[in-house]
Amino acid sequence: MADLRAKAELHAANLAALMITYPSTHGVFEEAIQDICKLIHDRGGQVYMDGANFNALVGLCRPGDFGPDVCHLNLHKTFCIPHGGGGPGVGPIGVREHLKPYLPGHNGADPLLGLRHDSSAVASAPLGSASILPISWAYIAMMGREGLKRSTQMAILNANYIASRLKEHYPILYTGKNGRVAHECILDLRAMKTVLVEDVAKRLMDYGFHAPTMSWPVVGTLMVEPTESESKEELDRFCDAMIAIKSEINDVESGKVDKDMNPLKHAPHTVNVVTATEWNRSYSRETAAFPLPWVRERKFWPAVGRVNNAHGDRNLVCSCAPLESYQS
């Protein structure tokens, strides 16, 4: 807050706007949100609040009370829209009364919709994607007021349950004043000397999990966001996997196992690798494929093993036929 105040003072003559994410991308509630908005407003600026994930707010808070002038409400996760997967990304944007005249209109707008009839449209559909928005509408209608509130409570509870179970094994990078997180927690893996965060992410596949967000918003960390949809049994499976992986990390870091020949550095293990006639690794096939008893019961086999990480993204190799083959 002191740093923001100093910057606001320094740039007061040119301060146009501040963007803030609430809850923060670091997984905590920004307790000074109202003070932050007032700080900007007092210097003539506007506040844009990025509601990147509202499943820590719905039914519990009213973003308008925080003080922002513009609020973007993403529908992914919070209101049943997938995050990614080809899109389209969609979500309403709310503004305060003084900004309404600046909202886009539409040539095809029905006056009953409250939109201006002009050519200032930014999208072909006046009210957004008709193929996506009914999904959110149906979700809200089926959940109801109490269901949506319960969903928010479960999202916060799930994140705090994971943080509580794993804090003795991995540092939780950010917490609020009571040691709690919001809708997500960040596991700090930066202290590891030999094992990399990407090794952990790939090893999770052997345990049957797609890795959480890696190295965002902090490099060398895993951002775990269970939302409200995971059962306690699933959360426990994930925590058990992370605790088992921490044991594997300790063996590597302590020198108990070779720093290059270990399950972490060779993860993920495909069915072809594990069932091959030749096995020249210092750890067992069972350790590679079935590191915990319950993995055998519901094994997910990664389709592709480790190739070269980001090297292939930065050094493209053409797989097409040579130019000579096109000669007549």
CSV table of C-alpha atoms in Angstrom, one decimal, residues 19-25 48-58 63 66 68 70-79 90-93 183:
chain,number,residue,atom,x,y,z
A,19,MET,CA,-6.1,-2.3,-12.8
A,20,ILE,CA,-6.5,-4.7,-9.8
A,21,THR,CA,-7.3,-8.3,-9.6
A,22,TYR,CA,-9.6,-9.4,-6.7
A,23,PRO,CA,-9.1,-11.9,-5.2
A,24,SER,CA,-5.4,-11.4,-6.2
A,25,THR,CA,-3.7,-13.8,-8.6
A,48,TYR,CA,-10.6,-1.4,-13.4
A,49,MET,CA,-11.2,-4.6,-11.3
A,50,ASP,CA,-10.4,-7.8,-13.0
A,51,GLY,CA,-12.7,-10.5,-11.7
A,52,ALA,CA,-10.6,-13.3,-13.1
A,53,ASN,CA,-12.3,-15.8,-10.9
A,54,PHE,CA,-15.4,-15.0,-8.9
A,55,ASN,CA,-15.8,-18.4,-7.3
A,56,ALA,CA,-14.4,-16.8,-4.1
A,57,LEU,CA,-16.9,-14.0,-4.2
A,58,VAL,CA,-20.3,-15.1,-5.4
A,63,PRO,CA,-17.8,-6.1,-6.0
A,66,PHE,CA,-15.3,-2.3,-3.2
A,68,PRO,CA,-14.1,0.0,-8.8
A,70,VAL,CA,-15.3,-1.0,-14.2
A,71,CYS,CA,-15.5,-4.7,-13.3
A,72,HIS,CA,-14.9,-7.6,-15.7
A,73,LEU,CA,-16.6,-10.8,-14.7
A,74,ASN,CA,-15.0,-13.9,-16.3
A,75,LEU,CA,-17.5,-16.7,-16.6
A,76,HIS,CA,-14.9,-19.5,-16.7
A,77,LYS,CA,-15.0,-21.8,-13.7
A,78,THR,CA,-17.2,-19.5,-11.7
A,79,PHE,CA,-20.2,-19.9,-14.0
A,90,VAL,CA,-16.6,-14.5,-22.5
A,91,GLY,CA,-17.8,-12.5,-19.6
A,92,PRO,CA,-19.9,-9.4,-18.8
A,93,ILE,CA,-18.3,-6.0,-18.0
A,183,HIS,CA,-9.6,-19.7,-4.0
